[in-house]
Structures are given as C-alpha cells and as structure tokens.
Amino acid sequence: MLEILLYGRGGQGVVTAGELLVRAYVSEGNYAQSIPFFGGERRGAPVFSYVRLSDKPIYLHRSIYEPQMTIIFEPSLKNTIKIMGDIVVINSNAPEKLAQNTYYVDANKIARDINLVIAGWAVVNTILVGAIAKVTGLFSFDSLDNAIKSYFPEKYVQINSNAAKKGFDEVKKIE
Amino acid sequence: MKTITSLVGNHAVAYAVKQAKPNVLAVYPITPQTTMLEKLADYVSSGELKAELIKVESEHSAMASIFGAALAGARVFTATASQGLLYMGEMIYWVGGARVPLVAAIATRAIGAPWSIWDDHEDFLTKRDAAWIQLMAQNVQEAYDLTIQAFKISEDKKIIAPCMLGFDGFILTHTMERLELLDDSSVDNFIGKRDFSIIDFDNPVGIGTVAGPQTYMGYKYSIKKAFDGAKERIKEIMKEYSEISNIDYQPIECYKCDDADYLIAAMGAWSGDARVAVDMLRSEGKKVGLIRIIMFRPFPKEEISKYIKGKDILVLDRDYSFGSGGILANEIKSISYNLDSKIYSLIAGLGGKDVSEKEIKTLAEKMINKELGDEEWLM
C-alpha cells in the first residue's frame, strides 16, 4: 500500500487531485481512498488531503501519519511541513532536494501558459497528477486521462487533459 | 451487471437514492451531508431523477413534508446530521410512532456544545428509541448498498417502518473509495414498486389522533411486535440483496470470531481499523475476533449472543451516555447476562478524534493482560 500526502493551498485543487488519483488507480483494477481533511478552509490557506493506493481492499479509515510520498502544490509551503518518506513531487521552478527522490515541475508556469487560471489562481492539480503518474508509474496516462473525462464537466476536460500531459512530460528529477 | 467506479460517500448514497426512484425529496443543508442533497438536486434538475424536490426552511419541516408524502403513497427521502437531526427530532418520533415507510440518511456528526462539524455516533444513537430501523455502514460500498436495502426494508409489508442509514461524517461522506454499482434494473427488481398508501381516500381514517390511556400502550405494543418480527425479515432481505450484489450482508459481521478467545465489537467506519488490529493481533498468535454491528435497531441480540459466551469483549463506542456509559457497550452488556462474558468499554473518536489500528491493538492487548479498566477514554 502506498500512502500519499497532498499539500497545497485552498483553491489549488488539492482534493480534486486526490480524487483523480483514486479514479485512475481504481480503473486499473485496484483499490484506493482519497481522504480530504476539512477544517476552516479558505482560499490561500494551507490544505491537505491523503490518498491510499493498494492492490487489495483497504479497511483502514484513519488519517495517514507517515506518507511515503509528499506532493507539494506551492513552493512556499516546502518549509512548513516535515517531509516523511523518500519521494517528493513539488511545483517549483527553483527546486532544492527535499527527499532522496525529489521531482519537480513548474506547474505555475504551465498553468498560466495554457490559461488554466481561476480567479487569479493558477490551478495546478491536474499538472501535478500527471507528474505523479509519470513518477510512480502506478497507472498509465490513459487511465488518468479517462479519470479526467469522468470527473470534469465537458468544457473543462480538454484543458485539464492538456495540463496533465504537460505535467507527465515535463516532470524532472533532481539528480 | 455491476459497474466499478469511485465515489465519495455522499455521492454514493445520492446515486443509490436516484436508483430507488423516490417521488419526493425534502432538502435542507447541513455539514457533512450537504453535498449529497446537492447531488440529488442535480439529478432532479437534469431530469435523471423525476421527483418532487421540496426546499424546506428547516429539518423539522423536511421530515414533516416527507411524512405527509409517504402517507399518501410516495417513496420519499431526506438526509441530515447532528444539530439538524436533533431539530428534526420531534418528527422523527412522529414517523416512528405512526410506522411511516421512509428513508433518511444520517451523516454522523458530533453534537454541540462545544461546536464540532466532525464525526462521532452520538447524533445517530440519540434516535435509538424512536421506532426506526437503524443501519450503519463501514465504508462507501456499504453506504450505497444499505441505502438501497433501506428502501426495501422500510416498505416491506411485514415491517413498514422508517429506516435510517448512518455513515460516518467526513470519514465516509467525503472520502472517495472504489465501489461497485448495481444497474438500474437490478435495483428496480430488488426494491419493487411501492404499491400501497397509508391514506385510503375511499376509507378515510384519522392519523396522528389522540390515544387515551386505554389505547396508547396498544399502539406501542404493536410497534414492539413489528420490530420483533422485523429481524428475521430484514435478514431475508439482506440475503436477497447479497445474491444480486455478491457482497454478504447480515445484521452483524463476525470476523475471525469462530475460534476467538477475545472479541472486539464496533460499528461504523472505524470497524475497518479494528479489523486491521485483529489481523495484527492474530499474526502474533493472539486469538481475537471482531463483531461488527450493521443493524443497530432492531438490535441483533440473538446473533451477538451466539459469539460472546465466556469471552472478554472490548466494545468501541464513538458516543457516550452521560451518567451511564458507552451506548454500544451497554447494549452488549444487556445481553451478556448469564453468558459469563466480561465487557470492557472504550470511549474514543468523539468529535472526529482520529483512532488508529495500533491504539485499538494496544487496548486489546491490555484487555488480554487483564490491565484494562471497565471503562477507558482514549484521549
């Protein structure tokens, strides 16, 4: 079982990212959970969501305490959490090594380039989910693309599908 | 035919309700149930569900409006939680007392004061004496499956009673999980048409009239008899559902109980964590089993008493009756008389406090080592 922490700011689509991971992974015959934490949400405040992925039924419903993988949606958040596990994927254009395996993608730039912006906020979730598909190899890009199609209203499918593909193609590892 | 998908609990219940084809829905928002009724409103506005959607000004009116519609022969549904369920409370008893067939989903949530939007089972359990059938789900799949079963149970002519589905607020309502959906025609065939009305316009009767001291107890006794008889019929309905869903449903689930020396008892989402604790204990050679309560009312006394004779049992309560004890612990104590069992009550998870399988395991080990008090609070 792989446990993932998704950590971002209200408005960046953290909960949606978790749900897309679940849809994509389940569509390949597996089991998964997306567990958002709800508190005093407002746009810009730090928010987090957890994901469990497993090839067997999942009985746990508690929170995740020691994620093996952390996804950081906003560069400024990197110093506000203790990183656990040895895989980090971060939205950053000037990344530093945060874990043994640190991957980065400049999701803010991609989102602005393709105009995936809502109320001034670059929406980076599908870009990062594309990056996760590439980094983990746990599900195919096609499965993610189908998850996006099943999730968004039709008018938002293409832009999010493009965003995910860019995240998938452009994510890099810090050597 | 089944479809494998992933949904959050609220949307899974909304989907089950859509497939049950209710005629009337009453909607009033409260966290953590709101996204379920929003989804149902979407189904109505898109025409996928042809139902009358009544936007009411309170939970009291939500239950009052579907009370009337259900008497007139409509299949009806509403949902609420916490303070909303309390505000609905007067009408909850009216539909229970009048044996009105209807379904309500409760996204379980702590009760104020102090204010909390997070999960525990206190709200659901305050309605244990209201003459409702009460079912509690362990995961999103069960929330979906039990909603469909609730409509059939509630409208069954040998039962005829309101039915309440409890499922943990946020922990299930907002968690997305894999689940298998039945196709519409399987649900249609399973529930069947609602072909009776309590109101018969050709033979008008008074409903909600006064019962004097000579007759009141007779009404209550008839409910008691109906609930006593409902147990076997609910088992049959669950079995019938299991045959179409290929998932085994019974009033209780016993996991590794047969050769167990010790038991854990729980209901709701954290019984999954308790199941993992059982596996951990078993891997260390400790013979512990799990009794999971799915049907809380009518309480499955006979089924539970088969397993608890001579056993030490750790009962998990996400609730508390002040001045008395854990509600589930008290229920199990009430049937353990003469069975030489010892009940240890654990109060935990109130107001959304997270509880881990390791904590449950540690407490079970303390029970095995005779180090556990009669009642412990996991703070």
XYZ file of C-alpha atoms in Angstrom:
554
model
C 0.000 0.000 0.000
C 1.251 3.464 -0.933
C 0.204 6.413 1.243
C 0.478 9.915 -0.213
C 0.125 13.381 1.304
C -1.147 16.126 -0.996
C -0.339 19.528 0.472
C -1.323 22.829 -1.051
C -3.377 25.968 -0.638
C -7.161 26.382 -0.782
C -8.083 26.996 -4.430
C -5.316 24.909 -5.990
C -7.475 21.802 -6.349
C -5.836 19.560 -3.740
C -8.982 17.499 -3.061
C -9.661 17.054 -6.781
C -6.081 15.842 -7.314
C -6.590 13.119 -4.696
C -9.859 12.031 -6.284
C -8.302 11.860 -9.769
C -5.530 9.622 -8.404
C -8.178 7.327 -6.920
C -10.230 7.176 -10.129
C -7.181 6.468 -12.299
C -5.782 3.774 -9.993
C -9.141 2.054 -9.395
C -9.811 1.963 -13.142
C -6.867 -0.434 -13.457
C -8.500 -2.938 -11.089
C -7.068 -1.655 -7.811
C -8.355 -0.159 -4.561
C -7.896 3.405 -3.357
C -9.095 6.071 -0.959
C -8.938 9.852 -1.089
C -9.340 11.378 2.361
C -9.576 15.181 2.412
C -9.093 16.962 5.713
C -11.703 19.620 6.295
C -11.210 22.441 8.722
C -11.542 26.188 8.298
C -10.970 26.255 4.523
C -10.472 29.489 2.747
C -8.710 30.430 -0.436
C -4.961 30.591 0.161
C -4.878 28.748 3.495
C -2.789 25.549 3.685
C -4.967 22.478 2.982
C -4.142 18.806 2.750
C -5.587 15.584 1.507
C -4.432 11.972 1.816
C -4.516 9.128 -0.661
C -4.143 5.374 -0.134
C -3.431 3.156 -3.139
C -3.415 -0.623 -2.831
C -3.909 -3.706 -4.946
C -6.013 -5.208 -2.109
C -9.199 -3.973 -0.361
C -8.466 -1.150 2.107
C -10.050 -1.414 5.545
C -8.299 1.492 7.301
C -10.175 4.779 7.597
C -7.868 6.657 9.957
C -5.731 9.545 8.785
C -2.304 8.928 7.289
C 0.556 9.591 9.707
C 3.638 8.571 7.731
C 3.124 9.132 3.990
C 5.766 7.550 1.783
C 5.235 10.295 -0.770
C 4.509 14.039 -0.446
C 3.149 16.279 -3.179
C 3.733 19.994 -2.560
C 1.442 22.217 -4.616
C 3.137 25.542 -3.873
C 6.862 26.280 -3.473
C 6.333 28.495 -0.408
C 4.883 25.557 1.538
C 8.056 23.453 1.485
C 9.346 24.745 4.806
C 6.030 24.425 6.631
C 5.944 20.636 6.900
C 8.226 17.857 7.991
C 8.803 15.705 4.917
C 8.270 11.987 5.516
C 9.060 9.231 3.070
C 11.610 9.368 0.330
C 9.605 10.749 -2.597
C 8.631 14.396 -3.068
C 6.971 15.965 -6.089
C 6.969 19.763 -5.910
C 5.556 22.566 -8.007
C 8.685 24.701 -8.335
C 10.939 26.449 -10.848
C 13.913 26.539 -8.474
C 13.762 23.226 -6.655
C 16.013 22.000 -3.900
C 16.446 18.417 -2.765
C 13.775 17.734 -0.138
C 13.941 13.937 -0.100
C 16.047 11.158 -1.525
C 13.935 11.275 -4.672
C 12.813 14.830 -5.392
C 10.870 15.552 -8.567
C 9.782 18.982 -9.733
C 7.617 20.585 -12.360
C 6.986 24.302 -12.915
C 3.240 23.921 -12.699
C 2.521 27.616 -12.134
C 4.151 28.465 -15.479
C 2.380 25.607 -17.302
C -0.998 26.648 -15.870
C -0.504 30.277 -16.896
C 0.776 29.300 -20.360
C -2.357 27.270 -21.079
C -4.608 29.735 -19.221
C -5.680 27.284 -16.520
C -6.318 30.111 -14.066
C -9.370 30.667 -11.870
C -9.868 33.971 -10.022
C -6.179 34.775 -10.459
C -5.059 31.380 -9.128
C -3.006 29.019 -11.264
C -4.858 25.690 -10.954
C -2.040 23.159 -10.754
C -3.790 19.960 -9.652
C -4.065 18.124 -12.967
C -0.476 19.086 -13.852
C 0.777 17.537 -10.614
C -1.386 14.438 -11.031
C 0.169 14.000 -14.480
C 3.589 14.270 -12.843
C 2.611 11.640 -10.224
C 1.526 9.239 -12.997
C 4.972 9.566 -14.549
C 6.987 9.421 -11.307
C 5.217 6.429 -9.747
C 4.357 4.506 -12.899
C 1.404 3.151 -10.893
C -1.144 3.858 -13.610
C -0.989 4.804 -17.266
C -1.504 8.273 -18.637
C -4.557 6.927 -20.475
C -6.148 5.871 -17.184
C -5.561 9.359 -15.824
C -6.976 10.900 -18.977
C -10.113 8.771 -18.616
C -10.385 9.781 -14.951
C -10.261 13.443 -16.029
C -13.007 12.766 -18.599
C -15.207 11.113 -15.959
C -14.616 13.874 -13.435
C -14.905 17.286 -15.074
C -17.798 18.881 -16.947
C -17.169 18.521 -20.675
C -15.975 22.098 -21.240
C -13.106 21.650 -18.748
C -11.924 18.236 -19.946
C -9.581 19.260 -22.745
C -7.671 21.929 -20.827
C -7.183 19.602 -17.857
C -6.167 16.741 -20.104
C -3.551 19.011 -21.734
C -2.375 20.130 -18.312
C -1.950 16.548 -17.112
C 0.015 15.656 -20.251
C 2.356 18.595 -19.722
C 2.901 17.564 -16.087
C 3.552 13.986 -17.245
C 6.046 15.113 -19.912
C 7.829 17.898 -18.053
C 8.397 16.488 -14.549
C 12.125 16.096 -13.797
C 14.178 14.517 -11.049
C 16.854 16.403 -9.124
C 19.994 14.326 -9.508
C -24.485 -6.148 -14.220
C -22.211 -4.183 -11.956
C -20.062 -1.142 -12.699
C -16.842 -0.486 -10.818
C -16.239 3.198 -10.088
C -15.015 5.531 -7.339
C -17.282 7.934 -5.472
C -17.302 9.882 -2.227
C -19.804 8.535 0.306
C -22.304 11.357 -0.144
C -22.422 10.819 -3.895
C -22.667 7.044 -3.489
C -25.758 7.458 -1.288
C -27.215 10.033 -3.711
C -26.707 7.553 -6.556
C -28.459 4.796 -4.583
C -31.364 7.146 -3.858
C -31.616 8.064 -7.553
C -31.783 4.364 -8.430
C -34.507 3.834 -5.791
C -36.627 6.361 -7.761
C -38.189 8.334 -4.925
C -41.173 10.535 -5.763
C -40.468 13.232 -3.183
C -37.266 14.567 -1.616
C -37.012 17.194 1.112
C -33.706 19.066 1.207
C -32.138 21.219 3.880
C -28.348 21.633 4.092
C -26.083 20.730 6.987
C -22.431 19.668 7.023
C -21.324 16.940 6.324
C -24.430 15.805 4.436
C -24.954 18.818 2.134
C -23.118 17.559 -0.957
C -25.445 14.525 -1.024
C -28.598 16.606 -1.300
C -26.836 18.914 -3.789
C -26.128 15.882 -5.955
C -29.768 14.813 -5.739
C -30.828 18.346 -6.726
C -28.527 17.986 -9.772
C -30.224 14.697 -10.705
C -33.654 16.337 -10.446
C -32.652 19.427 -12.449
C -31.053 17.338 -15.210
C -34.158 15.160 -15.417
C -32.267 11.974 -14.481
C -34.493 11.700 -11.413
C -38.134 12.566 -11.786
C -39.003 13.587 -8.251
C -40.600 16.488 -6.460
C -37.812 18.306 -4.634
C -39.101 20.333 -1.703
C -36.794 23.055 -0.407
C -37.796 23.474 3.196
C -36.870 26.042 5.834
C -35.723 23.561 8.487
C -35.055 19.926 9.245
C -38.300 19.743 11.207
C -40.181 20.698 8.027
C -38.054 18.324 5.936
C -39.302 15.347 7.931
C -42.844 16.767 8.265
C -43.175 17.175 4.492
C -41.977 13.694 3.581
C -44.118 12.284 6.421
C -47.188 13.554 4.584
C -45.967 12.478 1.161
C -45.114 8.976 2.415
C -48.574 8.566 3.960
C -50.061 9.400 0.566
C -48.081 6.576 -1.053
C -44.926 8.342 -2.260
C -41.440 6.903 -1.900
C -39.501 9.630 -0.054
C -36.045 10.512 1.243
C -34.163 13.146 3.191
C -30.797 13.465 4.928
C -29.368 15.375 7.854
C -26.797 15.295 10.675
C -26.062 16.411 14.203
C -27.996 19.546 15.272
C -30.196 19.077 12.197
C -31.215 15.597 13.347
C -31.982 16.999 16.790
C -34.133 19.744 15.278
C -35.865 17.045 13.227
C -36.309 15.053 16.424
C -39.984 15.676 17.082
C -40.941 14.499 13.584
C -38.526 11.550 13.825
C -40.681 10.213 16.660
C -43.928 11.003 14.815
C -42.956 8.926 11.783
C -41.629 6.148 14.026
C -44.798 6.061 16.110
C -47.017 6.143 13.006
C -44.866 3.471 11.264
C -44.378 5.533 8.113
C -42.233 3.853 5.454
C -39.456 6.303 4.516
C -35.673 6.544 4.428
C -33.301 9.115 5.938
C -29.506 9.158 5.724
C -27.565 10.488 8.691
C -24.015 11.662 8.018
C -22.977 11.126 11.610
C -21.515 14.146 13.368
C -20.814 15.244 16.930
C -23.394 17.323 18.797
C -22.702 20.750 20.364
C -21.797 22.176 22.780
C -18.976 22.698 22.037
C -19.471 23.191 18.304
C -17.995 20.444 16.105
C -18.517 19.531 12.467
C -16.571 16.258 12.801
C -17.596 12.666 13.219
C -18.972 10.651 16.070
C -22.079 8.480 16.501
C -23.905 10.452 19.181
C -26.499 12.008 16.823
C -27.462 8.675 15.228
C -27.737 6.960 18.607
C -29.992 9.614 20.165
C -32.709 8.146 17.914
C -32.360 4.585 19.155
C -35.725 4.660 20.956
C -37.683 6.333 18.130
C -39.047 3.175 16.436
C -36.771 3.430 13.406
C -34.821 0.611 11.788
C -31.166 1.741 12.072
C -28.334 0.535 9.841
C -24.681 1.644 9.990
C -22.165 1.438 7.133
C -18.469 0.567 7.340
C -17.367 2.006 4.003
C -18.640 3.773 0.890
C -19.727 0.489 -0.713
C -21.924 -0.317 2.264
C -23.352 3.204 2.405
C -24.535 2.627 -1.176
C -25.745 -0.944 -0.636
C -27.513 -0.261 2.664
C -29.344 2.761 1.199
C -30.906 0.504 -1.436
C -31.728 -2.121 1.200
C -33.221 0.581 3.468
C -35.953 1.383 0.912
C -36.931 -2.273 0.586
C -36.852 -2.890 4.355
C -38.867 0.221 5.110
C -41.610 -0.602 2.592
C -41.757 -4.324 3.255
C -45.331 -5.196 4.267
C -44.125 -7.357 7.138
C -42.122 -4.422 8.512
C -43.482 -0.963 7.462
C -41.256 1.366 9.471
C -38.924 4.277 8.791
C -35.315 3.289 8.168
C -32.218 5.319 8.982
C -28.798 4.821 7.401
C -25.860 6.053 9.491
C -22.481 6.637 7.871
C -19.541 8.486 9.342
C -19.366 12.204 8.593
C -16.294 13.165 6.514
C -14.666 9.756 7.132
C -17.161 8.270 4.670
C -19.215 11.187 3.353
C -16.190 12.960 1.861
C -13.825 10.037 1.301
C -13.676 8.686 -2.224
C -13.431 4.897 -2.472
C -13.826 2.194 -5.037
C -17.322 0.752 -5.154
C -19.462 -1.461 -7.314
C -22.773 -0.067 -8.522
C -25.740 -2.205 -9.499
C -27.517 -1.436 -12.740
C -30.869 0.357 -12.545
C -32.983 -2.654 -13.444
C -31.422 -4.816 -10.707
C -32.289 -2.102 -8.179
C -35.816 -1.802 -9.642
C -36.370 -5.535 -9.381
C -34.957 -5.701 -5.869
C -36.918 -2.838 -4.281
C -40.053 -3.253 -6.375
C -42.833 -0.741 -6.760
C -44.349 0.910 -3.748
C -47.920 -0.192 -4.304
C -49.652 0.826 -1.113
C -50.748 4.006 0.556
C -51.399 4.555 4.249
C -54.089 7.065 3.323
C -57.037 5.396 1.634
C -59.232 8.131 0.222
C -62.208 5.763 -0.044
C -61.929 4.747 3.580
C -60.667 7.830 5.408
C -59.115 7.345 8.845
C -57.607 9.740 11.358
C -53.808 9.826 11.523
C -51.986 11.404 14.421
C -55.056 11.423 16.624
C -55.166 11.305 20.407
C -54.784 7.906 22.074
C -56.153 7.793 25.603
C -54.629 5.818 28.458
C -56.721 2.809 27.436
C -55.341 2.610 23.889
C -51.888 4.297 23.846
C -49.998 1.241 25.054
C -51.677 -0.895 22.435
C -50.114 1.211 19.684
C -46.693 0.966 21.304
C -47.057 -2.788 21.753
C -47.892 -3.174 18.078
C -44.623 -1.404 17.187
C -42.728 -3.687 19.536
C -44.262 -6.731 17.850
C -43.447 -5.318 14.419
C -39.814 -4.753 15.410
C -39.528 -8.232 16.940
C -40.841 -9.705 13.689
C -38.732 -7.399 11.504
C -35.456 -9.072 12.493
C -35.989 -12.245 10.520
C -37.475 -10.404 7.558
C -34.518 -7.965 7.413
C -32.163 -10.961 7.371
C -34.075 -12.360 4.394
C -33.939 -9.002 2.584
C -30.192 -8.715 3.240
C -29.702 -12.235 1.910
C -31.720 -11.415 -1.184
C -29.541 -8.325 -1.755
C -26.359 -10.337 -1.197
C -27.399 -12.617 -4.034
C -27.532 -9.767 -6.543
C -24.520 -7.834 -5.214
C -22.207 -10.768 -4.371
C -21.378 -8.992 -1.105
C -22.544 -10.795 2.018
C -24.926 -8.715 4.156
C -26.148 -9.745 7.591
C -27.225 -7.828 10.723
C -23.749 -8.461 12.169
C -20.473 -9.419 10.582
C -18.175 -11.697 12.544
C -14.548 -11.584 11.500
C -12.378 -14.419 12.816
C -14.853 -14.963 15.676
C -15.225 -18.740 15.474
C -12.026 -19.709 17.286
C -11.536 -16.391 19.100
C -10.759 -16.224 22.818
C -11.313 -12.459 22.867
C -13.537 -10.120 20.864
C -13.658 -6.520 19.751
C -17.096 -5.047 18.955
C -17.654 -1.889 16.916
C -19.812 -0.260 14.275
C -19.197 2.256 11.504
C -16.066 3.208 9.595
C -13.552 2.508 12.371
C -14.569 -1.133 12.499
C -12.326 -1.410 9.423
C -9.391 -0.149 11.502
C -10.421 -2.612 14.239
C -10.346 -5.403 11.642
C -6.747 -4.478 10.776
C -5.956 -4.534 14.522
C -7.422 -8.071 14.668
C -5.127 -9.166 11.820
C -2.113 -7.693 13.652
C -3.072 -9.497 16.874
C -3.642 -12.769 15.009
C -0.198 -12.506 13.402
C 1.196 -12.527 16.953
C -0.838 -15.600 17.846
C -3.472 -13.737 19.871
C -6.884 -15.183 19.100
C -9.011 -12.050 18.763
C -12.113 -11.644 16.577
C -14.308 -8.714 15.562
C -18.080 -8.406 15.867
C -19.312 -5.617 13.649
C -22.829 -4.337 14.147
C -24.519 -3.356 10.866
C -28.117 -3.369 12.120
C -28.359 -1.398 15.364
C -32.180 -1.403 15.531
C -33.706 -3.844 15.964
C -30.637 -4.857 17.985
C -29.347 -8.279 16.846
C -29.296 -9.794 20.332
C -29.585 -13.431 19.284
C -26.828 -13.166 16.679
C -24.404 -11.437 19.057
C -25.124 -13.755 21.988
C -24.036 -16.738 19.848
C -20.480 -15.419 19.848
C -19.897 -13.753 23.237
C -20.362 -16.632 25.700
C -17.444 -16.754 28.122
C -15.494 -14.111 26.176
C -13.808 -10.875 27.189
C -15.015 -8.179 24.796
C -13.585 -4.741 24.056
C -16.515 -2.591 22.893
C -15.668 0.553 20.917
C -18.038 3.468 21.396
C -17.839 6.708 19.411
C -20.583 8.057 21.713
C -21.425 8.310 25.392
C -24.496 8.308 27.586
C -23.511 10.619 30.430
C -24.119 9.135 33.826
C -24.377 5.663 32.293
C -21.642 4.660 29.790
C -20.847 3.743 26.218
C -24.114 3.092 24.375
C -22.976 0.046 22.390
C -21.201 -1.336 25.473
C -24.442 -1.032 27.436
C -26.407 -2.760 24.665
C -23.983 -5.692 24.638
C -23.881 -5.823 28.440
C -27.666 -6.141 28.420
C -27.413 -9.431 26.506
C -24.305 -10.781 28.224
C -26.260 -11.626 31.391
C -25.732 -15.293 32.264
C -23.223 -15.696 29.406
C -20.181 -15.256 31.636
C -18.733 -12.534 29.375
C -16.789 -9.518 30.551
C -17.399 -6.208 28.754
C -14.627 -3.600 28.595
C -15.866 -0.243 27.319
C -13.626 2.017 25.241
C -14.803 5.582 24.580
C -12.859 7.124 21.693
C -13.084 9.128 18.495
C -15.521 11.725 19.835
C -15.763 14.894 17.733
C -13.601 13.440 14.954
C -10.580 12.417 17.080
C -8.590 10.018 14.953
C -8.176 6.451 16.252
C -5.564 4.110 14.811
C -5.426 0.350 14.480
C -2.317 0.395 16.693
C -4.231 2.092 19.511
C -7.038 -0.472 19.218
C -4.457 -3.281 19.210
C -2.734 -1.905 22.321
C -6.052 -1.706 24.173
C -6.973 -5.251 23.147
C -3.592 -6.405 24.492
C -4.281 -4.633 27.785
C -7.612 -6.490 27.917
C -5.831 -9.815 27.321
C -3.309 -8.980 30.065
C -6.127 -8.001 32.486
C -4.750 -4.462 32.654
C -7.823 -2.702 31.285
C -10.376 -0.844 33.413
C -14.105 -1.363 32.937
C -14.285 1.924 31.045
C -11.390 3.723 29.371
C -11.348 7.016 27.483
C -8.786 7.234 24.702
C -7.898 10.919 24.857
